[in-house]
Amino acid sequence: MTAQLELDNISFEYAERAVVNNLSLTLADDEILCLLGASGCGKTTTLKAIAGLIRPHRGVIRLGKEVLCSDQHCVPPQHRNMGMMFQDYALFPHLTVAQNIAFGLKGMSKANKQQRVAEMLALVHLDECGGRYPHQLSGGQQQRVAIARALAYKPSLLLLDEPFSNIDHQVRFQLIADIRRIIKDQRVSAIFVTHSKEEAFAFADTLAVMHNGQIAQQGTAKQLFQHPNSKVVAEFLGTGVYIDATIVDADHVQTPFGIVRSLQPLPSSGKGQVYVRPHDMQLIGDEHGEVTLLSQRFVGTEYVYRVSVFAQEVEIPAKAEQEFLPSQKLSLTITPHSVNFFAD
């Protein structure tokens, strides 16, 4: 069973400080949504409110047609039919893998429990590990057990709190792909919390970027990256520099580095700034240039140059054969891209 989740003007305070402030969002059937933001933005508090681990001071939470929380009542966590996967997996060390998976299966016969555990072990590719204990598994295997346990009793909603932070980087993204496939196969809606945009882009269908306890913007990764509605969203989704700009027409802006063509429509007129990311900039030698070279490193296939652009530091990649000297004057060209323009 899957369900649609709706949060309507949720607020929560710690010590009279608003951690979540009139937050609203929706989650569609079979959707994986990521709450993405820096530490302290309120994303984990929001997840706890959805799970029922804390009660919002104001607002309404609905799951399908059921009101889980309002000013009048609040459904206890154990009655919300939600699976939760924690950062440390929270496996029971004294139980085998099979016993961990079966732990939440209540009201089932022994045979049905065994069948469901076998199904989940097969789903997460741990068929041969049912008799092992958590300490006998790798971190990735423990995570698969945790997801199997969370899905075993067919929850309406799955909640994941920083689930990949303890996994080695070398295997993290393969594991992300595997866990995403498992959730999609089970047709379960899920909410995933992280501060890593790379994890969010790889795992989620949609992102909700949080800032100061509110949703700054919600949409697909491409929508948010190409069309950020604020500087906060633009900066969180990737490093860059602000450059003064004036609209020329719907397709071009004038900057100190020349006219830049936009691959998405611009406002009809105005002055402001464009936020330009490193992959949209190319360094060039220029004896009158205003770009200062601070440092460089060779990474095999290219150089990465750390430069100062109007007092903003940024790292810009360049081809291996494009080598600049420490004392060399530089400028840059800005390639055609989906320009992020912010009016004054």
mmCIF file of C-alpha atoms in Angstrom:
data_model
loop_
_atom_site.group_PDB
_atom_site.id
_atom_site.type_symbol
_atom_site.label_atom_id
_atom_site.label_comp_id
_atom_site.label_asym_id
_atom_site.label_seq_id
_atom_site.Cartn_x
_atom_site.Cartn_y
_atom_site.Cartn_z
ATOM 1 C CA MET A 1 0.000 0.000 0.000
ATOM 2 C CA THR A 2 1.231 3.484 -0.832
ATOM 3 C CA ALA A 3 -0.142 6.822 0.247
ATOM 4 C CA GLN A 4 0.097 10.519 -0.263
ATOM 5 C CA LEU A 5 1.538 12.619 2.551
ATOM 6 C CA GLU A 6 0.618 16.232 3.188
ATOM 7 C CA LEU A 7 2.118 18.632 5.715
ATOM 8 C CA ASP A 8 0.110 21.812 6.201
ATOM 9 C CA ASN A 9 1.793 24.732 7.985
ATOM 10 C CA ILE A 10 3.792 22.616 10.441
ATOM 11 C CA SER A 11 5.667 24.523 13.162
ATOM 12 C CA PHE A 12 7.894 23.354 15.988
ATOM 13 C CA GLU A 13 10.031 25.278 18.509
ATOM 14 C CA TYR A 14 12.936 24.284 20.704
ATOM 15 C CA ALA A 15 13.493 26.617 23.663
ATOM 16 C CA GLU A 16 11.267 29.259 22.043
ATOM 17 C CA ARG A 17 13.298 29.141 18.811
ATOM 18 C CA ALA A 18 11.422 28.175 15.628
ATOM 19 C CA VAL A 19 13.133 25.107 14.152
ATOM 20 C CA VAL A 20 10.307 24.359 11.707
ATOM 21 C CA ASN A 21 8.267 27.388 10.711
ATOM 22 C CA ASN A 22 4.930 27.057 8.861
ATOM 23 C CA LEU A 23 6.306 24.311 6.647
ATOM 24 C CA SER A 24 4.087 22.790 3.964
ATOM 25 C CA LEU A 25 4.847 20.019 1.468
ATOM 26 C CA THR A 26 3.214 17.137 -0.346
ATOM 27 C CA LEU A 27 4.459 13.679 -1.295
ATOM 28 C CA ALA A 28 2.846 11.820 -4.188
ATOM 29 C CA ASP A 29 2.187 8.095 -4.440
ATOM 30 C CA ASP A 30 5.359 6.048 -5.102
ATOM 31 C CA GLU A 31 7.505 9.197 -4.876
ATOM 32 C CA ILE A 32 10.906 9.448 -3.182
ATOM 33 C CA LEU A 33 11.311 12.959 -1.817
ATOM 34 C CA CYS A 34 14.489 14.332 -0.281
ATOM 35 C CA LEU A 35 14.544 16.915 2.495
ATOM 36 C CA LEU A 36 17.835 18.587 1.642
ATOM 37 C CA GLY A 37 19.615 21.254 3.625
ATOM 38 C CA ALA A 38 22.464 22.268 5.885
ATOM 39 C CA SER A 39 22.685 21.209 9.522
ATOM 40 C CA GLY A 40 20.141 23.024 11.659
ATOM 41 C CA CYS A 41 17.701 23.787 8.835
ATOM 42 C CA GLY A 42 14.954 21.646 10.409
ATOM 43 C CA LYS A 43 14.948 18.612 8.124
ATOM 44 C CA THR A 44 15.433 15.951 10.835
ATOM 45 C CA THR A 45 12.860 17.669 13.066
ATOM 46 C CA THR A 46 10.408 17.528 10.156
ATOM 47 C CA LEU A 47 11.095 13.813 9.696
ATOM 48 C CA LYS A 48 10.537 13.174 13.423
ATOM 49 C CA ALA A 49 7.229 15.051 13.249
ATOM 50 C CA ILE A 50 6.099 12.866 10.343
ATOM 51 C CA ALA A 51 7.131 9.738 12.255
ATOM 52 C CA GLY A 52 5.290 10.879 15.383
ATOM 53 C CA LEU A 53 8.455 11.025 17.492
ATOM 54 C CA ILE A 54 7.672 14.663 18.258
ATOM 55 C CA ARG A 55 4.383 16.561 18.088
ATOM 56 C CA PRO A 56 4.301 19.827 16.120
ATOM 57 C CA HIS A 57 3.113 22.845 18.036
ATOM 58 C CA ARG A 58 0.923 23.853 15.088
ATOM 59 C CA GLY A 59 -0.196 22.423 11.780
ATOM 60 C CA VAL A 60 -1.729 19.289 10.291
ATOM 61 C CA ILE A 61 -0.156 16.069 8.977
ATOM 62 C CA ARG A 62 -2.224 13.790 6.714
ATOM 63 C CA LEU A 63 -1.352 10.386 5.299
ATOM 64 C CA GLY A 64 -3.844 9.480 2.608
ATOM 65 C CA LYS A 65 -7.262 10.262 4.061
ATOM 66 C CA GLU A 66 -6.129 9.935 7.678
ATOM 67 C CA VAL A 67 -5.213 12.939 9.821
ATOM 68 C CA LEU A 68 -2.139 11.854 11.786
ATOM 69 C CA CYS A 69 -1.651 15.063 13.721
ATOM 70 C CA SER A 70 -3.591 18.254 14.334
ATOM 71 C CA ASP A 71 -4.365 20.606 17.188
ATOM 72 C CA GLN A 72 -7.001 18.108 18.385
ATOM 73 C CA HIS A 73 -5.110 14.798 18.344
ATOM 74 C CA CYS A 74 -1.886 13.020 17.422
ATOM 75 C CA VAL A 75 -1.605 9.360 16.325
ATOM 76 C CA PRO A 76 1.180 7.502 18.216
ATOM 77 C CA PRO A 77 4.231 6.424 16.153
ATOM 78 C CA GLN A 78 3.439 2.725 16.423
ATOM 79 C CA HIS A 79 0.027 3.253 14.816
ATOM 80 C CA ARG A 80 1.179 5.262 11.791
ATOM 81 C CA ASN A 81 2.202 2.284 9.625
ATOM 82 C CA MET A 82 5.545 3.866 8.744
ATOM 83 C CA GLY A 83 8.919 2.210 8.329
ATOM 84 C CA MET A 84 11.977 4.095 9.509
ATOM 85 C CA MET A 85 15.626 3.581 8.668
ATOM 86 C CA PHE A 86 18.111 5.319 10.950
ATOM 87 C CA GLN A 87 21.625 6.588 10.308
ATOM 88 C CA ASP A 88 23.145 3.830 12.469
ATOM 89 C CA TYR A 89 20.647 1.183 11.149
ATOM 90 C CA ALA A 90 19.551 0.354 14.761
ATOM 91 C CA LEU A 91 19.802 -3.409 14.211
ATOM 92 C CA PHE A 92 19.479 -5.661 17.241
ATOM 93 C CA PRO A 93 22.970 -7.130 17.776
ATOM 94 C CA HIS A 94 21.695 -10.227 19.634
ATOM 95 C CA LEU A 95 19.286 -11.190 16.822
ATOM 96 C CA THR A 96 20.161 -12.838 13.532
ATOM 97 C CA VAL A 97 19.504 -11.109 10.225
ATOM 98 C CA ALA A 98 16.312 -13.129 9.772
ATOM 99 C CA GLN A 99 15.148 -12.328 13.314
ATOM 100 C CA ASN A 100 15.848 -8.611 12.768
ATOM 101 C CA ILE A 101 13.737 -8.591 9.616
ATOM 102 C CA ALA A 102 10.926 -10.522 11.314
ATOM 103 C CA PHE A 103 10.884 -8.281 14.400
ATOM 104 C CA GLY A 104 8.048 -6.018 13.241
ATOM 105 C CA LEU A 105 5.895 -8.766 11.746
ATOM 106 C CA LYS A 106 3.023 -9.001 14.208
ATOM 107 C CA GLY A 107 -0.121 -11.089 13.924
ATOM 108 C CA MET A 108 1.315 -13.496 11.363
ATOM 109 C CA SER A 109 1.712 -17.243 11.535
ATOM 110 C CA LYS A 110 5.219 -18.661 11.807
ATOM 111 C CA ALA A 111 5.048 -19.962 8.247
ATOM 112 C CA ASN A 112 3.918 -16.613 6.859
ATOM 113 C CA LYS A 113 6.663 -14.834 8.787
ATOM 114 C CA GLN A 114 9.287 -17.180 7.377
ATOM 115 C CA GLN A 115 7.931 -16.658 3.870
ATOM 116 C CA ARG A 116 7.989 -12.874 4.217
ATOM 117 C CA VAL A 117 11.535 -12.908 5.635
ATOM 118 C CA ALA A 118 12.672 -15.102 2.742
ATOM 119 C CA GLU A 119 11.071 -12.677 0.278
ATOM 120 C CA MET A 120 12.853 -9.722 1.862
ATOM 121 C CA LEU A 121 16.222 -11.501 1.982
ATOM 122 C CA ALA A 122 15.887 -12.232 -1.719
ATOM 123 C CA LEU A 123 14.841 -8.649 -2.431
ATOM 124 C CA VAL A 124 18.006 -7.230 -0.843
ATOM 125 C CA HIS A 125 20.242 -10.016 -2.203
ATOM 126 C CA LEU A 126 21.116 -11.476 1.203
ATOM 127 C CA ASP A 127 19.593 -14.930 0.715
ATOM 128 C CA GLU A 128 22.561 -16.670 2.360
ATOM 129 C CA CYS A 129 22.853 -14.312 5.331
ATOM 130 C CA GLY A 130 19.675 -15.018 7.309
ATOM 131 C CA GLY A 131 21.529 -16.894 10.069
ATOM 132 C CA ARG A 132 24.296 -14.348 10.530
ATOM 133 C CA TYR A 133 24.457 -11.607 13.146
ATOM 134 C CA PRO A 134 24.834 -7.876 12.336
ATOM 135 C CA HIS A 135 28.491 -7.737 13.426
ATOM 136 C CA GLN A 136 29.301 -10.399 10.830
ATOM 137 C CA LEU A 137 28.107 -8.141 7.985
ATOM 138 C CA SER A 138 29.672 -5.221 6.159
ATOM 139 C CA GLY A 139 28.184 -1.735 6.525
ATOM 140 C CA GLY A 140 26.436 -2.050 3.185
ATOM 141 C CA GLN A 141 24.969 -5.421 4.115
ATOM 142 C CA GLN A 142 23.742 -4.036 7.445
ATOM 143 C CA GLN A 143 22.029 -1.256 5.558
ATOM 144 C CA ARG A 144 20.280 -3.784 3.325
ATOM 145 C CA VAL A 145 19.045 -5.614 6.426
ATOM 146 C CA ALA A 146 17.730 -2.327 7.820
ATOM 147 C CA ILE A 147 15.811 -1.554 4.622
ATOM 148 C CA ALA A 148 14.446 -5.119 4.521
ATOM 149 C CA ARG A 149 13.223 -4.799 8.110
ATOM 150 C CA ALA A 150 11.627 -1.418 7.387
ATOM 151 C CA LEU A 151 9.779 -2.767 4.346
ATOM 152 C CA ALA A 152 8.883 -6.231 5.688
ATOM 153 C CA TYR A 153 5.504 -5.282 7.145
ATOM 154 C CA LYS A 154 4.511 -3.274 4.038
ATOM 155 C CA PRO A 155 4.424 0.249 5.473
ATOM 156 C CA SER A 156 2.471 3.068 3.847
ATOM 157 C CA LEU A 157 5.495 5.341 4.052
ATOM 158 C CA LEU A 158 9.230 4.854 4.490
ATOM 159 C CA LEU A 159 11.359 7.417 6.335
ATOM 160 C CA LEU A 160 15.165 7.455 5.954
ATOM 161 C CA ASP A 161 17.382 9.633 8.153
ATOM 162 C CA GLU A 162 20.883 10.169 6.635
ATOM 163 C CA PRO A 163 20.989 6.469 5.674
ATOM 164 C CA PHE A 164 24.173 6.601 3.582
ATOM 165 C CA SER A 165 26.448 8.718 5.768
ATOM 166 C CA ASN A 166 28.269 5.721 7.288
ATOM 167 C CA ILE A 167 28.948 3.973 3.964
ATOM 168 C CA ASP A 168 32.356 4.141 2.267
ATOM 169 C CA HIS A 169 32.353 6.553 -0.640
ATOM 170 C CA GLN A 170 33.622 3.874 -3.048
ATOM 171 C CA VAL A 171 30.450 1.784 -2.727
ATOM 172 C CA ARG A 172 27.977 4.467 -1.642
ATOM 173 C CA PHE A 173 26.447 5.291 -5.003
ATOM 174 C CA GLN A 174 26.069 1.686 -6.073
ATOM 175 C CA LEU A 175 24.261 1.080 -2.794
ATOM 176 C CA ILE A 176 22.102 4.164 -3.345
ATOM 177 C CA ALA A 177 21.071 2.783 -6.732
ATOM 178 C CA ASP A 178 20.288 -0.615 -5.186
ATOM 179 C CA ILE A 179 18.192 0.817 -2.328
ATOM 180 C CA ARG A 180 16.321 3.080 -4.735
ATOM 181 C CA ARG A 181 15.498 0.055 -6.925
ATOM 182 C CA ILE A 182 14.244 -1.879 -3.903
ATOM 183 C CA ILE A 183 11.940 0.946 -2.801
ATOM 184 C CA LYS A 184 10.611 1.414 -6.323
ATOM 185 C CA ASP A 185 10.017 -2.323 -6.694
ATOM 186 C CA GLN A 186 7.929 -2.264 -3.511
ATOM 187 C CA ARG A 187 5.965 0.822 -4.680
ATOM 188 C CA VAL A 188 6.415 2.612 -1.368
ATOM 189 C CA SER A 189 6.485 6.382 -0.942
ATOM 190 C CA ALA A 190 9.581 7.567 0.903
ATOM 191 C CA ILE A 191 11.096 10.655 2.499
ATOM 192 C CA PHE A 192 14.855 10.831 2.715
ATOM 193 C CA VAL A 193 16.912 13.308 4.768
ATOM 194 C CA THR A 194 20.443 14.346 3.814
ATOM 195 C CA HIS A 195 22.783 17.316 3.589
ATOM 196 C CA SER A 196 24.507 15.843 0.508
ATOM 197 C CA LYS A 197 23.222 17.124 -2.822
ATOM 198 C CA GLU A 198 25.067 14.299 -4.604
ATOM 199 C CA GLU A 199 23.122 11.701 -2.611
ATOM 200 C CA ALA A 200 19.889 13.630 -3.145
ATOM 201 C CA PHE A 201 20.381 13.837 -6.911
ATOM 202 C CA ALA A 202 21.115 10.094 -7.129
ATOM 203 C CA PHE A 203 18.352 8.833 -4.833
ATOM 204 C CA ALA A 204 15.311 11.113 -4.922
ATOM 205 C CA ASP A 205 12.611 11.844 -7.490
ATOM 206 C CA THR A 206 12.065 15.322 -6.101
ATOM 207 C CA LEU A 207 13.952 17.589 -3.709
ATOM 208 C CA ALA A 208 12.699 20.001 -1.077
ATOM 209 C CA VAL A 209 15.523 22.378 -0.166
ATOM 210 C CA MET A 210 15.091 23.579 3.410
ATOM 211 C CA HIS A 211 16.310 26.850 4.895
ATOM 212 C CA ASN A 212 15.493 28.348 8.290
ATOM 213 C CA GLY A 213 12.775 25.785 8.979
ATOM 214 C CA GLN A 214 10.905 26.267 5.719
ATOM 215 C CA ILE A 215 10.846 24.778 2.227
ATOM 216 C CA ALA A 216 12.822 27.213 0.093
ATOM 217 C CA GLN A 217 11.928 25.356 -3.122
ATOM 218 C CA GLN A 218 10.555 21.954 -4.125
ATOM 219 C CA GLY A 219 10.953 20.231 -7.497
ATOM 220 C CA THR A 220 13.125 17.848 -9.481
ATOM 221 C CA ALA A 221 16.903 18.128 -9.309
ATOM 222 C CA LYS A 222 17.002 19.574 -12.824
ATOM 223 C CA GLN A 223 14.289 22.129 -12.061
ATOM 224 C CA LEU A 224 16.032 23.357 -8.916
ATOM 225 C CA PHE A 225 19.510 23.382 -10.452
ATOM 226 C CA GLN A 226 18.484 25.248 -13.598
ATOM 227 C CA HIS A 227 15.716 27.401 -12.107
ATOM 228 C CA PRO A 228 16.582 28.221 -8.472
ATOM 229 C CA ASN A 229 14.082 30.685 -7.043
ATOM 230 C CA SER A 230 16.599 32.231 -4.656
ATOM 231 C CA LYS A 231 20.300 32.649 -4.044
ATOM 232 C CA VAL A 232 20.000 30.249 -1.092
ATOM 233 C CA VAL A 233 18.889 27.410 -3.377
ATOM 234 C CA ALA A 234 21.411 28.253 -6.097
ATOM 235 C CA GLU A 235 24.330 28.278 -3.666
ATOM 236 C CA PHE A 236 23.310 25.096 -1.872
ATOM 237 C CA LEU A 237 23.083 23.089 -5.086
ATOM 238 C CA GLY A 238 26.527 24.057 -6.325
ATOM 239 C CA THR A 239 29.443 26.446 -5.877
ATOM 240 C CA GLY A 240 29.760 29.460 -8.129
ATOM 241 C CA VAL A 241 30.370 33.191 -8.285
ATOM 242 C CA TYR A 242 28.075 36.184 -8.636
ATOM 243 C CA ILE A 243 28.776 38.475 -11.562
ATOM 244 C CA ASP A 244 27.003 41.773 -12.265
ATOM 245 C CA ALA A 245 24.747 41.525 -15.301
ATOM 246 C CA THR A 246 22.224 43.472 -17.351
ATOM 247 C CA ILE A 247 19.501 41.860 -19.446
ATOM 248 C CA VAL A 248 20.058 42.474 -23.183
ATOM 249 C CA ASP A 249 17.096 40.447 -24.410
ATOM 250 C CA ALA A 250 15.276 37.207 -23.588
ATOM 251 C CA ASP A 251 18.359 35.155 -24.534
ATOM 252 C CA HIS A 252 21.365 37.254 -23.527
ATOM 253 C CA VAL A 253 22.909 39.142 -20.591
ATOM 254 C CA GLN A 254 25.757 41.630 -20.615
ATOM 255 C CA THR A 255 28.534 40.949 -18.069
ATOM 256 C CA PRO A 256 32.054 42.305 -17.448
ATOM 257 C CA PHE A 257 33.261 39.230 -19.364
ATOM 258 C CA GLY A 258 31.089 39.884 -22.406
ATOM 259 C CA ILE A 259 27.628 38.901 -23.553
ATOM 260 C CA VAL A 260 26.437 35.510 -22.324
ATOM 261 C CA ARG A 261 23.764 33.467 -24.098
ATOM 262 C CA SER A 262 21.142 31.810 -21.914
ATOM 263 C CA LEU A 263 19.657 28.440 -22.792
ATOM 264 C CA GLN A 264 16.504 29.342 -20.877
ATOM 265 C CA PRO A 265 14.321 32.470 -21.212
ATOM 266 C CA LEU A 266 15.345 35.514 -19.192
ATOM 267 C CA PRO A 267 13.210 38.368 -17.855
ATOM 268 C CA SER A 268 12.430 41.047 -20.412
ATOM 269 C CA SER A 269 14.737 43.595 -18.783
ATOM 270 C CA GLY A 270 16.587 44.461 -15.607
ATOM 271 C CA LYS A 271 19.888 44.678 -13.772
ATOM 272 C CA GLY A 272 21.191 42.232 -11.216
ATOM 273 C CA GLN A 273 23.602 39.334 -10.902
ATOM 274 C CA VAL A 274 24.114 35.994 -12.577
ATOM 275 C CA TYR A 275 25.280 33.008 -10.549
ATOM 276 C CA VAL A 276 27.851 31.166 -12.668
ATOM 277 C CA ARG A 277 29.121 27.697 -11.793
ATOM 278 C CA PRO A 278 32.675 26.469 -12.551
ATOM 279 C CA HIS A 279 31.728 24.178 -15.451
ATOM 280 C CA ASP A 280 30.242 27.193 -17.272
ATOM 281 C CA MET A 281 33.490 29.196 -17.053
ATOM 282 C CA GLN A 282 36.683 28.850 -19.097
ATOM 283 C CA LEU A 283 39.945 30.530 -18.104
ATOM 284 C CA ILE A 284 41.931 32.424 -20.734
ATOM 285 C CA GLY A 285 45.236 34.278 -20.620
ATOM 286 C CA ASP A 286 44.718 38.053 -20.615
ATOM 287 C CA GLU A 287 47.355 40.591 -19.594
ATOM 288 C CA HIS A 288 44.576 42.998 -18.614
ATOM 289 C CA GLY A 289 42.460 40.330 -16.904
ATOM 290 C CA GLU A 290 40.879 40.759 -13.471
ATOM 291 C CA VAL A 291 40.984 37.088 -12.472
ATOM 292 C CA THR A 292 43.713 36.222 -9.951
ATOM 293 C CA LEU A 293 45.266 32.745 -9.893
ATOM 294 C CA LEU A 294 45.608 31.567 -6.279
ATOM 295 C CA SER A 295 46.681 27.922 -6.643
ATOM 296 C CA GLN A 296 46.560 24.955 -8.966
ATOM 297 C CA ARG A 297 46.626 21.181 -8.848
ATOM 298 C CA PHE A 298 46.923 18.513 -11.500
ATOM 299 C CA VAL A 299 44.375 15.684 -11.186
ATOM 300 C CA GLY A 300 45.393 13.448 -14.084
ATOM 301 C CA THR A 301 43.058 14.443 -16.890
ATOM 302 C CA GLU A 302 42.906 18.154 -16.101
ATOM 303 C CA TYR A 303 44.109 21.012 -13.975
ATOM 304 C CA VAL A 304 41.951 22.553 -11.288
ATOM 305 C CA TYR A 305 42.717 26.240 -10.775
ATOM 306 C CA ARG A 306 41.629 28.107 -7.675
ATOM 307 C CA VAL A 307 41.046 31.709 -8.679
ATOM 308 C CA SER A 308 39.587 34.920 -7.303
ATOM 309 C CA VAL A 309 36.796 36.520 -9.330
ATOM 310 C CA PHE A 310 35.710 39.892 -7.925
ATOM 311 C CA ALA A 311 36.876 38.795 -4.435
ATOM 312 C CA GLN A 312 35.034 35.445 -4.685
ATOM 313 C CA GLU A 313 37.125 32.277 -4.678
ATOM 314 C CA VAL A 314 36.180 29.377 -6.942
ATOM 315 C CA GLU A 315 37.851 26.325 -8.492
ATOM 316 C CA ILE A 316 37.665 26.098 -12.286
ATOM 317 C CA PRO A 317 38.735 22.987 -14.248
ATOM 318 C CA ALA A 318 40.852 23.267 -17.396
ATOM 319 C CA LYS A 319 42.213 20.756 -19.912
ATOM 320 C CA ALA A 320 45.562 19.184 -19.058
ATOM 321 C CA GLU A 321 47.284 20.952 -21.956
ATOM 322 C CA GLN A 322 45.937 24.322 -20.785
ATOM 323 C CA GLU A 323 48.576 25.258 -18.204
ATOM 324 C CA PHE A 324 48.788 28.702 -16.612
ATOM 325 C CA LEU A 325 51.742 30.136 -14.706
ATOM 326 C CA PRO A 326 51.327 31.437 -11.131
ATOM 327 C CA SER A 327 52.161 35.006 -12.182
ATOM 328 C CA GLN A 328 50.002 34.974 -15.313
ATOM 329 C CA LYS A 329 47.121 37.426 -15.728
ATOM 330 C CA LEU A 330 43.819 35.732 -16.451
ATOM 331 C CA SER A 331 40.300 36.461 -17.569
ATOM 332 C CA LEU A 332 37.460 34.099 -18.378
ATOM 333 C CA THR A 333 34.721 33.400 -20.865
ATOM 334 C CA ILE A 334 31.273 32.261 -19.847
ATOM 335 C CA THR A 335 29.845 29.535 -22.048
ATOM 336 C CA PRO A 336 26.166 29.388 -23.085
ATOM 337 C CA HIS A 337 24.136 27.795 -20.284
ATOM 338 C CA SER A 338 20.855 28.026 -18.385
ATOM 339 C CA VAL A 339 21.594 31.388 -16.811
ATOM 340 C CA ASN A 340 20.519 31.920 -13.185
ATOM 341 C CA PHE A 341 19.654 35.638 -13.053
ATOM 342 C CA PHE A 342 18.754 37.436 -9.815
ATOM 343 C CA ALA A 343 17.408 40.958 -10.146
ATOM 344 C CA ASP A 344 18.607 43.721 -7.830
#
